[in-house]
Short mmCIF file of C-alpha atoms in Angstrom, two decimals:
data_model
loop_
_atom_site.label_atom_id
_atom_site.label_comp_id
_atom_site.label_asym_id
_atom_site.label_seq_id
_atom_site.Cartn_x
_atom_site.Cartn_y
_atom_site.Cartn_z
CA UNK A 841 0.84 -17.66 -8.96
CA UNK A 842 -0.12 -16.40 -5.09
CA UNK A 843 -2.07 -13.35 -5.51
CA UNK A 844 -2.62 -11.53 -1.71
CA UNK A 845 -4.79 -8.74 -0.39
CA UNK A 846 -3.10 -6.09 1.72
CA UNK A 847 -5.64 -3.77 3.78
CA UNK A 848 -3.01 -0.61 4.53
CA UNK A 849 -4.95 1.88 6.94
CA UNK A 850 -3.33 5.02 7.66
CA UNK A 851 -4.72 8.11 9.63
CA UNK A 852 -5.43 10.84 6.41
CA UNK A 853 -8.37 11.81 3.88
CA UNK A 854 -8.33 10.15 0.71
CA UNK A 855 -8.56 13.32 -0.43
CA UNK A 856 -5.30 13.93 1.66
CA UNK A 857 -3.39 10.43 -0.06
CA UNK A 858 -3.51 12.18 -2.66
CA UNK A 859 -0.43 14.62 -2.18
CA UNK A 860 0.42 12.21 0.08
CA UNK A 861 0.94 9.46 -1.95
CA UNK A 862 2.72 11.35 -4.70
CA UNK A 863 5.35 13.20 -2.05
CA UNK A 864 5.56 10.05 -0.50
CA UNK A 865 7.49 8.00 -3.85
CA UNK A 866 9.44 10.48 -4.38
CA UNK A 867 11.21 11.05 -1.07
CA UNK A 868 11.53 7.33 -0.84
CA UNK A 869 12.82 6.21 -4.67
CA UNK A 870 15.64 9.07 -3.92
CA UNK A 871 16.95 7.67 -0.05
CA UNK A 872 16.65 4.56 -1.82
CA UNK A 873 19.15 5.21 -4.59
CA UNK A 874 22.86 4.77 -3.52
CA UNK A 875 26.47 3.61 -5.12
CA UNK A 876 24.08 2.69 -7.85
CA UNK A 877 20.51 1.06 -7.15
CA UNK A 878 17.21 2.80 -6.40
CA UNK A 879 15.33 3.50 -9.25
CA UNK A 880 15.78 5.25 -12.71
CA UNK A 881 13.19 7.21 -13.84
CA UNK A 882 12.58 6.35 -17.61
CA UNK A 883 8.91 8.41 -18.47
CA UNK A 884 6.43 10.17 -16.48
CA UNK A 885 3.56 12.00 -18.68
CA UNK A 886 -0.06 12.46 -18.31
CA UNK A 887 -2.47 9.42 -19.72
CA UNK A 888 -5.97 9.37 -20.62
CA UNK A 889 -7.88 6.37 -20.26
CA UNK A 890 -10.81 5.82 -22.26
CA UNK A 891 -12.80 4.36 -19.03
CA UNK A 892 -11.03 5.44 -15.57
CA UNK A 893 -10.51 9.00 -17.81
CA UNK A 894 -7.03 11.59 -16.83
CA UNK A 895 -3.86 9.77 -14.78
CA UNK A 896 -0.48 9.28 -15.35
CA UNK A 897 2.03 7.34 -16.82
CA UNK A 898 5.57 6.20 -15.46
CA UNK A 899 7.67 3.72 -16.44
CA UNK A 900 11.32 3.12 -13.96
CA UNK A 901 13.42 0.92 -13.77
CA UNK A 902 14.40 -0.66 -10.36
CA UNK A 903 17.69 -1.66 -9.69
CA UNK A 904 18.27 -4.36 -6.84
CA UNK A 905 21.31 -6.75 -7.19
CA UNK A 906 22.32 -6.28 -3.72
CA UNK A 907 18.24 -6.36 -2.20
CA UNK A 908 18.61 -9.76 -3.31
CA UNK A 909 19.26 -12.99 -1.12
CA UNK A 910 22.55 -14.65 -2.33
CA UNK A 911 20.12 -18.34 -3.53
CA UNK A 912 19.19 -15.77 -6.40
CA UNK A 913 22.05 -13.05 -7.15
CA UNK A 914 23.93 -16.20 -7.91
CA UNK A 915 21.59 -16.51 -10.89
CA UNK A 916 21.53 -13.27 -12.16
CA UNK A 917 23.48 -10.80 -13.68
CA UNK A 918 25.57 -8.66 -11.15
CA UNK A 919 23.41 -5.38 -12.74
CA UNK A 920 19.92 -6.67 -13.22
CA UNK A 921 16.23 -4.21 -12.86
CA UNK A 922 13.22 -4.76 -13.06
CA UNK A 923 11.08 -2.81 -14.99
CA UNK A 924 8.72 -1.18 -13.73
CA UNK A 925 5.16 0.51 -16.07
CA UNK A 926 2.29 2.37 -13.63
CA UNK A 927 -1.37 4.35 -14.36
CA UNK A 928 -1.90 6.11 -11.73
CA UNK A 929 -5.93 7.56 -12.04
CA UNK A 930 -6.43 7.90 -8.13
CA UNK A 931 -7.92 6.81 -6.32
CA UNK A 932 -7.61 3.71 -8.02
CA UNK A 933 -3.68 2.93 -9.50
CA UNK A 934 -2.22 -0.05 -11.81
CA UNK A 935 1.22 -1.14 -11.11
CA UNK A 936 0.20 -3.49 -14.71
CA UNK A 937 4.31 -4.79 -14.76
CA UNK A 938 7.02 -5.57 -13.32
CA UNK A 939 9.10 -7.51 -15.55
CA UNK A 940 12.64 -8.45 -15.94
CA UNK A 941 14.02 -9.26 -19.68
CA UNK A 942 16.60 -12.39 -17.68
CA UNK A 943 13.68 -14.07 -16.36
CA UNK A 944 10.58 -13.81 -18.73
CA UNK A 945 8.52 -15.88 -16.58
CA UNK A 946 8.19 -14.08 -13.55
CA UNK A 947 5.60 -10.55 -13.11
CA UNK A 948 3.98 -8.60 -10.82
CA UNK A 949 1.10 -7.21 -10.90
CA UNK A 950 -0.99 -4.97 -8.33
CA UNK A 951 -4.21 -3.06 -8.65
CA UNK A 952 -4.76 0.44 -6.32
CA UNK A 953 -8.31 1.38 -4.32
CA UNK A 954 -7.97 4.03 -1.65
CA UNK A 955 -11.71 4.56 0.40
CA UNK A 956 -11.74 6.48 3.67
CA UNK A 957 -12.89 2.98 5.47
CA UNK A 958 -10.42 0.77 8.17
CA UNK A 959 -10.65 -1.83 5.69
CA UNK A 960 -14.42 -3.23 6.03
CA UNK A 961 -14.72 -3.49 2.00
CA UNK A 962 -15.10 -7.05 1.56
CA UNK A 963 -15.66 -7.17 -2.22
CA UNK A 964 -13.65 -4.55 -2.97
CA UNK A 965 -12.25 -6.42 -6.00
CA UNK A 966 -15.25 -8.38 -7.02
CA UNK A 967 -15.28 -7.05 -9.92
CA UNK A 968 -11.50 -7.40 -10.26
CA UNK A 969 -11.23 -11.37 -8.21
CA UNK A 970 -14.43 -12.29 -7.30
CA UNK A 971 -13.51 -16.13 -7.67
CA UNK A 972 -10.46 -15.99 -7.40
CA UNK A 973 -8.84 -17.23 -3.62
CA UNK A 974 -6.42 -14.60 -2.38
CA UNK A 975 -5.18 -14.03 1.37
CA UNK A 976 -5.61 -11.01 2.98
CA UNK A 977 -3.34 -9.07 5.10
CA UNK A 978 -3.94 -6.49 7.60
CA UNK A 979 -0.88 -3.96 7.14
CA UNK A 980 -0.94 -1.53 10.99
CA UNK A 981 1.38 1.53 10.24
CA UNK A 982 1.80 1.38 14.07
CA UNK A 983 2.67 -1.87 15.36
CA UNK A 984 3.75 -4.29 12.68
CA UNK A 985 7.18 -4.54 12.70
CA UNK A 986 9.42 -2.98 9.55
CA UNK A 987 12.99 -4.91 9.48
CA UNK A 988 15.94 -2.69 11.66
CA UNK A 989 17.84 -1.59 8.66
CA UNK A 990 15.02 0.60 7.73
CA UNK A 991 13.56 2.08 11.48
CA UNK A 992 13.35 5.36 12.54
CA UNK A 993 11.88 6.96 15.24
CA UNK A 994 11.53 10.26 13.71
CA UNK A 995 9.16 7.93 11.02
CA UNK A 996 7.85 6.02 13.61
CA UNK A 997 3.91 6.52 13.95
CA UNK A 998 3.80 5.37 17.67
CA UNK A 999 6.48 7.95 18.66
CA UNK A 1000 5.80 10.85 15.84
CA UNK A 1001 2.91 13.26 16.08
CA UNK A 1002 2.27 16.13 13.64
CA UNK A 1003 2.20 19.68 13.76
CA UNK A 1004 0.18 19.80 11.40
CA UNK A 1005 -2.98 17.92 11.66
CA UNK A 1006 -2.30 16.43 15.26
CA UNK A 1007 -2.31 13.48 14.48
CA UNK A 1008 -0.16 11.09 15.77
CA UNK A 1009 1.19 9.32 19.04
CA UNK A 1010 -0.20 5.65 17.56
CA UNK A 1011 -1.34 2.84 20.22
CA UNK A 1012 -2.31 -0.93 19.41
CA UNK A 1013 -6.21 -0.36 18.58
CA UNK A 1014 -5.77 3.12 16.78
CA UNK A 1015 -7.81 1.76 13.25
CA UNK A 1016 -11.12 0.85 15.45
CA UNK A 1017 -12.07 4.07 17.02
CA UNK A 1018 -9.46 7.13 14.62
CA UNK A 1019 -10.64 9.88 12.17
CA UNK A 1020 -10.04 10.59 10.10
CA UNK A 1021 -8.84 7.46 8.77
CA UNK A 1022 -8.83 5.67 5.20
CA UNK A 1023 -7.66 2.82 3.08
CA UNK A 1024 -4.72 1.31 0.79
CA UNK A 1025 -6.17 -1.73 -0.93
CA UNK A 1026 -3.83 -3.74 -2.50
CA UNK A 1027 -3.96 -6.27 -4.82
CA UNK A 1028 -0.67 -8.11 -5.38
CA UNK A 1029 -0.51 -11.58 -8.18
CA UNK A 1030 2.81 -12.62 -8.15
CA UNK A 1031 3.74 -15.35 -11.05
CA UNK A 1032 7.17 -17.30 -11.04
CA UNK A 1033 6.06 -20.20 -13.53
CA UNK A 1034 9.93 -21.43 -12.93
CA UNK A 1035 9.33 -25.63 -11.76
CA UNK A 1036 11.27 -25.96 -8.33
CA UNK A 1037 11.76 -22.55 -7.35
CA UNK A 1038 8.16 -20.99 -7.77
CA UNK A 1039 6.82 -21.70 -4.73
CA UNK A 1040 10.32 -19.97 -2.97
CA UNK A 1041 10.64 -17.45 -5.56
CA UNK A 1042 6.38 -16.34 -5.10
CA UNK A 1043 6.11 -16.35 -1.30
CA UNK A 1044 9.56 -14.13 -1.41
CA UNK A 1045 8.49 -11.77 -3.31
CA UNK A 1046 5.16 -10.95 -1.61
CA UNK A 1047 7.73 -10.63 1.79
CA UNK A 1048 9.69 -7.85 -0.13
CA UNK A 1049 6.53 -6.19 -1.27
CA UNK A 1050 4.81 -6.48 2.22
CA UNK A 1051 8.42 -4.57 4.15
CA UNK A 1052 7.48 -2.07 0.64
CA UNK A 1053 4.11 -1.44 1.40
CA UNK A 1054 4.85 -0.81 5.09
CA UNK A 1055 7.91 0.88 4.87
CA UNK A 1056 5.92 4.20 2.15
CA UNK A 1057 2.88 4.16 4.63
CA UNK A 1058 4.52 5.08 7.23
CA UNK A 1059 6.53 7.22 5.97
CA UNK A 1060 3.42 8.92 3.96
CA UNK A 1061 2.10 9.51 7.00
CA UNK A 1062 4.99 10.74 8.91
CA UNK A 1063 6.20 13.60 6.33
CA UNK A 1064 2.67 14.41 6.42
CA UNK A 1065 3.90 18.17 7.86
CA UNK A 1066 6.60 18.12 4.20
CA UNK A 1067 3.28 17.37 2.07
CA UNK A 1068 0.86 18.70 4.13
CA UNK A 1069 -0.10 22.67 2.09
CA UNK A 1070 1.50 21.65 -0.87
CA UNK A 1071 -1.11 21.67 -4.36
CA UNK A 1072 -1.03 19.53 -6.61
CA UNK A 1073 1.27 21.71 -8.73
CA UNK A 1074 3.89 21.73 -6.04
CA UNK A 1075 3.89 18.52 -5.80
CA UNK A 1076 4.47 18.10 -9.64
CA UNK A 1077 7.17 20.09 -9.38
CA UNK A 1078 8.56 18.15 -6.44
CA UNK A 1079 8.60 15.10 -8.42
CA UNK A 1080 10.28 16.00 -10.75
CA UNK A 1081 13.56 17.63 -9.18
CA UNK A 1082 13.05 14.68 -7.33
CA UNK A 1083 12.92 12.33 -10.48
CA UNK A 1084 15.90 14.66 -12.20
CA UNK A 1085 18.37 14.09 -8.62
CA UNK A 1086 17.23 10.53 -8.87
CA UNK A 1087 18.29 9.55 -12.08
CA UNK A 1088 21.38 10.96 -11.29
CA UNK A 1089 22.51 8.65 -8.65
CA UNK A 1090 21.55 5.76 -10.45
CA UNK A 1091 21.98 6.43 -13.78
CA UNK A 1092 25.64 6.91 -14.39
CA UNK A 1093 27.00 3.81 -13.74
CA UNK A 1094 24.06 1.85 -15.59
CA UNK A 1095 23.66 3.66 -18.86
CA UNK A 1096 26.20 1.95 -21.01
CA UNK A 1097 25.60 -1.27 -19.34
CA UNK A 1098 21.95 -1.24 -19.60
CA UNK A 1099 22.23 -0.61 -23.00
CA UNK A 1100 23.81 -3.76 -23.51
CA UNK A 1101 22.07 -5.45 -21.68
CA UNK A 1102 18.25 -4.27 -23.84
CA UNK A 1103 20.85 -6.03 -27.08
CA UNK A 1104 21.83 -9.17 -25.61
CA UNK A 1105 18.05 -9.57 -24.52
CA UNK A 1106 16.38 -8.94 -28.10
CA UNK A 1107 19.27 -11.00 -30.01
CA UNK A 1108 18.52 -13.18 -26.68
CA UNK A 1109 15.10 -13.56 -28.60
#
């Protein structure tokens, strides 16, 4: 098991980002879905928890064979997907399960909390992981490098400036003085209990998670003028439309194959 805590600051408030995170996830998923790969939304509906209150439950299938390194593609099927189940009780969310039927000893667990500060709360996960050793990783949306294939100047916080909020063109050290500022705190646990591969796989998955967090939070801010005036009803309608369009892009190539995969997995167990 490899546990890390990521802290990602943005020039937004927690109240503003309630809309922004829904918009970003939907648009990002749609953009990343192509040629039968990407994110299929299986379920997205209101959910009530006795402790956390009202929230939203989402189940997705993430198809990502081409994004795997060559050594991983050699041991997984051509049609490979991970099931994601998430519970959003904003400003607290749980991405409780990333699992794969072909890799029963593999899982990812992510807990997220949002606060209006610059990543200074060292006790935010005391109730979840107080005594667990973990590395704390700060991610700077303006200055950290992203993989070249994902770079867009229009989504670069060093160049982008919001017309609606006047925020942007962030410079090194912006987190020390910028107002407003908020932080996404993410506690990420990766498990791959296979002898000989555990360390390599867990480290690789954390690298992928870090890249996704960096890209996603850059986009959430760079797209702020698109979502800033939306209401919750507006963004839920946008989310619904994006999910339908994304599923069309992804599912047509996989529906019968997925049924075969799940049937095979049940037979095997």
